[in-house]
C-alpha positions as a printed Julia matrix, in Angstrom:
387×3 Matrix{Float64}:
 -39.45   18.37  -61.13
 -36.94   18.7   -64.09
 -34.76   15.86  -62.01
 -37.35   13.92  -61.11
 -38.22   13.29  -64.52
 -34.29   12.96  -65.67
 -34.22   10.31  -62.52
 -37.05    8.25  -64.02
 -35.53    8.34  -67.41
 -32.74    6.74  -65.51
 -34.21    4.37  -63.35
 -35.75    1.24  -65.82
 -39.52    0.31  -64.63
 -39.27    3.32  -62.28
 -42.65    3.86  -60.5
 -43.11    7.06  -58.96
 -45.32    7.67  -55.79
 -46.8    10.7   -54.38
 -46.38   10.61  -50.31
 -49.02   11.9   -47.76
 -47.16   13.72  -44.84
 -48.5    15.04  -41.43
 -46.2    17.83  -40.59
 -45.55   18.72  -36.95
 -42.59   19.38  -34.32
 -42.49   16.47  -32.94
 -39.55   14.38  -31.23
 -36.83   14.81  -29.24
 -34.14   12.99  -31.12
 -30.36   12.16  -30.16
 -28.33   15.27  -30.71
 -30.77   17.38  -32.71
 -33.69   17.49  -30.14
 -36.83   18.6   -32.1
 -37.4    19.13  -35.7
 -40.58   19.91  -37.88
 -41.11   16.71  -39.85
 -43.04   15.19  -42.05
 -44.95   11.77  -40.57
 -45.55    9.33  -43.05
 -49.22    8.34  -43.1
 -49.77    4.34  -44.05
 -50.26    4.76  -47.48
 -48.47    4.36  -50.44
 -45.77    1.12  -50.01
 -42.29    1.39  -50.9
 -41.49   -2.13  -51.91
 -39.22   -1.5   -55.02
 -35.64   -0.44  -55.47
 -36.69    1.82  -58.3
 -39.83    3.67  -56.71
 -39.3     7.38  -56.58
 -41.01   10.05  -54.44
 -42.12   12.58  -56.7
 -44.29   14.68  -53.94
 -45.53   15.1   -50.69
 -48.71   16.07  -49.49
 -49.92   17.7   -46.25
 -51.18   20.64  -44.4
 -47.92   22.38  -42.9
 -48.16   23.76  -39.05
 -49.06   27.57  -40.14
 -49.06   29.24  -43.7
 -45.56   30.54  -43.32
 -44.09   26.77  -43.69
 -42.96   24.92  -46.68
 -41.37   22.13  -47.8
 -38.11   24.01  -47.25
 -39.1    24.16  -43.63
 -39.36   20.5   -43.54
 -36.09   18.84  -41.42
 -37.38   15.62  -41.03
 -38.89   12.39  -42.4
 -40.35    9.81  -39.97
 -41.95    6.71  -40.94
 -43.47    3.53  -38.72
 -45.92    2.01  -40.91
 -44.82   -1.16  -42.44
 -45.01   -0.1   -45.85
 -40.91    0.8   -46.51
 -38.96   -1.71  -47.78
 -35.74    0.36  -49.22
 -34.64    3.96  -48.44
 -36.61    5.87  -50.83
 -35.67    8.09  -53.88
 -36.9    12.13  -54.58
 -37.04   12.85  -51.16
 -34.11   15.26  -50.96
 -35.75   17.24  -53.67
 -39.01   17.86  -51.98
 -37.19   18.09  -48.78
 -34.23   19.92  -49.38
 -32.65   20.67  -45.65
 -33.54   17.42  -44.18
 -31.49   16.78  -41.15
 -33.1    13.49  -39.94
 -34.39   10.39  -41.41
 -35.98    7.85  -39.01
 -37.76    4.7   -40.28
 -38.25    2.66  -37.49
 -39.31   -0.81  -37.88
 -40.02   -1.61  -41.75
 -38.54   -3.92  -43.49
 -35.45   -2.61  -44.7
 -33.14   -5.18  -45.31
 -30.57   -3.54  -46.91
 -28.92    0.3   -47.52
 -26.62    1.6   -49.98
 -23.84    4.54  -50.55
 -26.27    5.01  -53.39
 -29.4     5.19  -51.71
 -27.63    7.75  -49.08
 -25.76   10.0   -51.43
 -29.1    12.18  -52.39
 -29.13   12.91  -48.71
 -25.71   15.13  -47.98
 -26.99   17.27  -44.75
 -27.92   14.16  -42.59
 -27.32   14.62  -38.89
 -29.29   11.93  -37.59
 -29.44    8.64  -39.73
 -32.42    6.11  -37.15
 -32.99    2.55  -38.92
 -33.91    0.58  -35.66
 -36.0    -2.35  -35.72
 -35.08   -3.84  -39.21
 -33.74   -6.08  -40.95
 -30.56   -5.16  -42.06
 -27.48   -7.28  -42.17
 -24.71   -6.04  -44.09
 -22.76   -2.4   -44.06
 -21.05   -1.96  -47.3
 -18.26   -0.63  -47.85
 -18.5     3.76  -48.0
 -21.64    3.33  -47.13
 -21.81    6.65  -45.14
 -18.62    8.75  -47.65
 -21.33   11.59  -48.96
 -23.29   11.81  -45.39
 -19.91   13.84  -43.5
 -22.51   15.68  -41.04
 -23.45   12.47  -39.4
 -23.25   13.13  -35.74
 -25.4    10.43  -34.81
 -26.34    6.78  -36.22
 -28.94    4.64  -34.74
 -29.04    1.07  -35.97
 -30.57   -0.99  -32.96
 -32.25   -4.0   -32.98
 -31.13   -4.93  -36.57
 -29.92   -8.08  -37.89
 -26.45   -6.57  -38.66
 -23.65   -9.13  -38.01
 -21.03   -7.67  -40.94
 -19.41   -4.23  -41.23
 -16.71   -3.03  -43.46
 -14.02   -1.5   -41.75
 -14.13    1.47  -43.43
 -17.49    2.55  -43.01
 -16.98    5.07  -40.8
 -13.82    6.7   -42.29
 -15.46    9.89  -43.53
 -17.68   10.44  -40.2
 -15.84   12.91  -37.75
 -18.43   14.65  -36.21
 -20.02   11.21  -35.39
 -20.57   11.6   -31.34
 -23.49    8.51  -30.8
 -23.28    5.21  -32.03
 -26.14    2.57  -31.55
 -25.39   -1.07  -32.6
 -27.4    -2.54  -29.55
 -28.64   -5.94  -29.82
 -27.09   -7.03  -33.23
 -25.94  -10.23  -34.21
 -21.92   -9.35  -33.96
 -22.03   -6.78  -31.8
 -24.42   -5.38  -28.77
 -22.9    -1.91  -27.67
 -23.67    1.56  -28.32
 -21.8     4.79  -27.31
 -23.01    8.61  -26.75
 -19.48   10.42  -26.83
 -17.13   10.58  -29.0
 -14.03    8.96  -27.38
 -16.79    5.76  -26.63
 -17.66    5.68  -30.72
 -13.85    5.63  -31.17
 -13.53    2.91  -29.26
 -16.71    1.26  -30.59
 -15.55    1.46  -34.07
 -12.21   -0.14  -33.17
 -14.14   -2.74  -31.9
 -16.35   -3.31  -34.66
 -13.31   -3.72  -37.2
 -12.18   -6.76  -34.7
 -15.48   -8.33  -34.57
 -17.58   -7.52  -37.47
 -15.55   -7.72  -40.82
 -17.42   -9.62  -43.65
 -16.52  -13.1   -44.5
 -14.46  -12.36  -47.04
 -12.14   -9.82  -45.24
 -12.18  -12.29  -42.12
 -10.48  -14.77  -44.82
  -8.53  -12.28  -46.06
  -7.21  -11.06  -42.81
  -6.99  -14.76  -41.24
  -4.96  -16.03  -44.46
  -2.87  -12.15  -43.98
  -2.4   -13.12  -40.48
  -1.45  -16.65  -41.38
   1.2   -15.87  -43.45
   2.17  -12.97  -41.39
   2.78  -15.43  -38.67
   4.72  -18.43  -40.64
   6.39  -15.38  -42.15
   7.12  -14.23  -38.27
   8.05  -18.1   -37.69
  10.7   -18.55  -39.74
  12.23  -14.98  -39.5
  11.8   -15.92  -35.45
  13.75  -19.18  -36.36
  16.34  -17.45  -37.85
  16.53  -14.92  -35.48
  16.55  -17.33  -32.85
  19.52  -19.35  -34.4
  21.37  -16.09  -34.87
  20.74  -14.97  -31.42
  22.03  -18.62  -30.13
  25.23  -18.43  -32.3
  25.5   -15.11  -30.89
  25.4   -16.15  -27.52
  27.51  -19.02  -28.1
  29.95  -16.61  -29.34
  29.57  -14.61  -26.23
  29.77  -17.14  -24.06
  33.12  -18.23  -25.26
  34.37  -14.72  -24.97
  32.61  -14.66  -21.76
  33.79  -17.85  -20.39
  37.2   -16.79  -21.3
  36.83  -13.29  -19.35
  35.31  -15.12  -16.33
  38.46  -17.33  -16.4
  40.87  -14.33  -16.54
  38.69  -12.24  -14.05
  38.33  -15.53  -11.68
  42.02  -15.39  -11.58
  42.15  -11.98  -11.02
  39.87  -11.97   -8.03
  41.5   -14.46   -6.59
  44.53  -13.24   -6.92
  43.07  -10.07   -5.48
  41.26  -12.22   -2.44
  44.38  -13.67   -1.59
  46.42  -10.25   -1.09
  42.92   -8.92    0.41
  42.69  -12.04    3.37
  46.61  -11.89    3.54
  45.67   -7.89    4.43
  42.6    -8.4     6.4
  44.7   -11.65    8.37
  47.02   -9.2     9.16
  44.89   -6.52   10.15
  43.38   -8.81   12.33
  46.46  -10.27   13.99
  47.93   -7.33   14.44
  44.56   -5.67   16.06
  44.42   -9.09   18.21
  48.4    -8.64   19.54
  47.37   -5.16   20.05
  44.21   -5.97   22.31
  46.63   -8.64   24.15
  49.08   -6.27   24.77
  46.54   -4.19   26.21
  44.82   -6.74   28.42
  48.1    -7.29   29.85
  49.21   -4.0    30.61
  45.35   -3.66   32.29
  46.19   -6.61   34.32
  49.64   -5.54   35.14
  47.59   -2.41   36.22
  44.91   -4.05   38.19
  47.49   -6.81   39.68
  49.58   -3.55   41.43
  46.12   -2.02   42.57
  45.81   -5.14   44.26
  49.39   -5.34   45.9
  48.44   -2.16   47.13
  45.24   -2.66   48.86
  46.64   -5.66   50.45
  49.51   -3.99   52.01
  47.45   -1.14   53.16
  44.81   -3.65   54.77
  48.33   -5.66   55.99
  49.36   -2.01   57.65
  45.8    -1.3    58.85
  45.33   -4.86   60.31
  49.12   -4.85   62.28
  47.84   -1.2    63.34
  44.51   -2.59   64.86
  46.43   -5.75   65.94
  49.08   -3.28   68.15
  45.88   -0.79   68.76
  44.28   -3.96   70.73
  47.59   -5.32   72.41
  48.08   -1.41   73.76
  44.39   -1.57   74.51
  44.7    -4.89   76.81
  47.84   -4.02   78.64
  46.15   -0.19   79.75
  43.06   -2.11   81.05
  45.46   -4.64   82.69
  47.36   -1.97   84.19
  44.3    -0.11   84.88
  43.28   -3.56   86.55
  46.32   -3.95   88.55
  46.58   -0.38   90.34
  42.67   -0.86   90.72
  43.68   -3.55   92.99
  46.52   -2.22   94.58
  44.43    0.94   95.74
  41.63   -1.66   97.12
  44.31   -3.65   99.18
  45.65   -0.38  100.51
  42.09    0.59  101.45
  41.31   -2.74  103.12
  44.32   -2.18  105.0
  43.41    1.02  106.26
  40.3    -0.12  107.38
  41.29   -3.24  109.07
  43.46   -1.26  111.05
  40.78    1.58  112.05
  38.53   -1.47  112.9
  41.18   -3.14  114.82
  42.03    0.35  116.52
  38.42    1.38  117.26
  37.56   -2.45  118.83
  40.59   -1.77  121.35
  39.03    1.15  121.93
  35.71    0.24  122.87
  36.82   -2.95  124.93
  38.83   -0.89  127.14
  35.9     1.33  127.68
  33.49   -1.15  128.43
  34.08   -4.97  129.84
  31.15   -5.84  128.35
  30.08   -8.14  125.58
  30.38   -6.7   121.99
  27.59   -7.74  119.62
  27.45   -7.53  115.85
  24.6    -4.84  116.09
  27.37   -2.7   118.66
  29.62   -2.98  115.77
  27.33   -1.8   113.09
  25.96    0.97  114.87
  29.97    1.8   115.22
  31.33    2.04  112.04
  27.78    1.99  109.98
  27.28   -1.03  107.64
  28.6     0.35  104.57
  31.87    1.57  106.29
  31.77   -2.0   107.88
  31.19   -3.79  104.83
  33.48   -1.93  102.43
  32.75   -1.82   98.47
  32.22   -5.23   96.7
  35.3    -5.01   94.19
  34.31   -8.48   92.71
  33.68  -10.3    96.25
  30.64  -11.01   98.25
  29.85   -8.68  100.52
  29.84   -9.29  104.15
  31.29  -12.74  105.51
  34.87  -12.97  103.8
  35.42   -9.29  104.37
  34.13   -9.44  107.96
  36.26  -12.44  108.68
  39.26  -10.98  107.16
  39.06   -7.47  108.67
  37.75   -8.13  112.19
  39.63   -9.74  114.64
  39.28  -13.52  115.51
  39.17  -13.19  119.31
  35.85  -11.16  118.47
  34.05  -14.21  117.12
């Protein structure tokens, strides 16, 4: 009460307010879950900078509560217009503080600092539009900070500097930015994107004139770098141009001794296949003298095989004839001896049949060696006085 009173002595025109509170468990907030809290009923308004809560009434959940017990404030009535004063005096070991849907347009490192053990700072459905710079340097136990559905569209950069326990992030549908995160790797990377599009005016002029002469700065030190770098490599070139000419000679130099090498390489390689194909012909050329005076030996031998051949069957020919004119003789002369014979034994007439039935008419006819049987033979063997 003591600081109460000091803070009133402080605050000009301060107007103090007694608050009536429903206290329950209730909620199950972002990180924290459930806490007993105090529900602000409709009545009184907060509509001044310098009001100050001086008490809080309220029948706590059983007679072992107190004020002490108390983690959280909660208000949706229509009736807050600034974060209010005292309230970290009657509520020592508050953890949350969720007004949802006033009319808040505006918060303050100053309005925060009473409040050291925040976990869970909820402002949705406001009107807020600026983050100041600090805003959050006395509230280190943030681990969560729910601004949705405000009218927020600039941030200091360095709002967040002191907050490293800060694991959820809610700047959903805001004017410069419409994101929120629920780890802490996304808030790192939703911070770093609220620096790039949410500074305030004045930074963003600040930064855009930094970057502007950052980047006429980076111009001309580029231009000058650039006309080094080109009398550099004008330098080099020269030098270069110079080597190239001495290593062009060199290589051609060097190409001339290498085709002079690989010309004779190859003509020597080329006189030795020649050589080669010549002795193989040679080679093949006396195969084929061979062969055709073996076929020359083997075609005289079959030539004088075939001469031998015909003069045997000649001769073979010629005694077969001989012995078949010494047979014919034979026989004519047993005809002509057998007809005397059988004349002087009979004085009659002789007939052809007599004569078969004689000498029989194979014996009569004699073998056909070539010649028609019967009529020549007959006519030369018998005699003529018979016929």
């Amino acid at each position: 009460m003591k600081f109460l009173r000091f803070l009133l002595l402080l605050i000009p025109f301060a107007s103090s307010v007694v608050i009536n509170c429903k206290f329950e468990n209730s909620g199950n907030f972002q990180v924290i879950g459930s806490v007993y809290q105090c529900n602000l009923n409709i009545d009184p308004s907060i509509t001044s900078t310098n009001t100050v809560i001086t008490s809080a009434n309220g029948t706590h959940y059983n007679s072992s509560m107190n004020h002490e017990n108390v983690q959280g404030f909660y208000s949706r009535s229509k009736i807050i217009h600034y974060i209010p004063y005292g309230l970290s005096k009657i509520f020592p070991n508050l953890i949350l503080m969720c007004i949802r849907y006033e009319r808040i347009k505006e918060i303050h490192q100053k309005d925060l600092e009473q409040y050291s053990k925040l976990r869970n700072f909820d402002l949705e459905g406001n009107d807020i539009e600026y983050l100041e710079k600090d805003l959050f340097k006395f509230n280190t136990q943030l681990q969560v900070i729910w601004l949705k559905n405000n009218k927020i569209s600039q941030i200091y950069p360095t709002v967040f500097d002191h907050l490293n326990q800060l694991e959820y992030l809610h700047f959903g549908e805001n004017q410069c930015l419409n994101k929120y995160k629920k780890d802490r790797t996304g808030v790192l990377e939703l911070i770093k994107e609220v620096k790039e599009k949410c500074l305030p005016d004045i930074l963003l002029v600040s930064k855009q004139l930094q970057t502007l002469n950052e980047t006429i700065n980076n111009n001309f030190k580029s231009i000058e770098n650039q006309l080094n770098e080109k009398s550099s490599k004008i330098i080099n070139m020269e030098s270069k141009m110079e080597n190239m000419a001495k290593t062009q000679d060199e290589k051609l130099q060097k190409s001339d001794s290498d085709m002079n090498r690989k010309i004779e390489l190859i003509a020597k390689n080329m006189i030795d296949k020649i050589q080669s194909l010549k002795a193989n012909y040679n080679e093949q050329n006396e195969k084929i003298q061979r062969v055709e005076i073996n076929v020359n030996h083997k075609i005289e031998s079959i030539a004088k095989n075939i001469t031998n051949e015909k003069e045997t069957l000649k001769q073979e020919d010629k005694n077969s004839m001989t012995k078949n004119d010494g047979k014919h003789e034979e026989f004519k002369t047993e005809i002509s001896h057998n007809l005397t014979n059988l004349k002087n034994e009979t004085s009659q007439q002789i007939t052809f049949h007599d004569i078969l039935r004689l000498f029989g008419e194979k014996n009569f006819f004699g073998p056909c060696d070539g010649h028609a049987c019967g009529g020549p033979l007959l006519g030369q063997h018998l005699p003529k006085k018979l016929f």
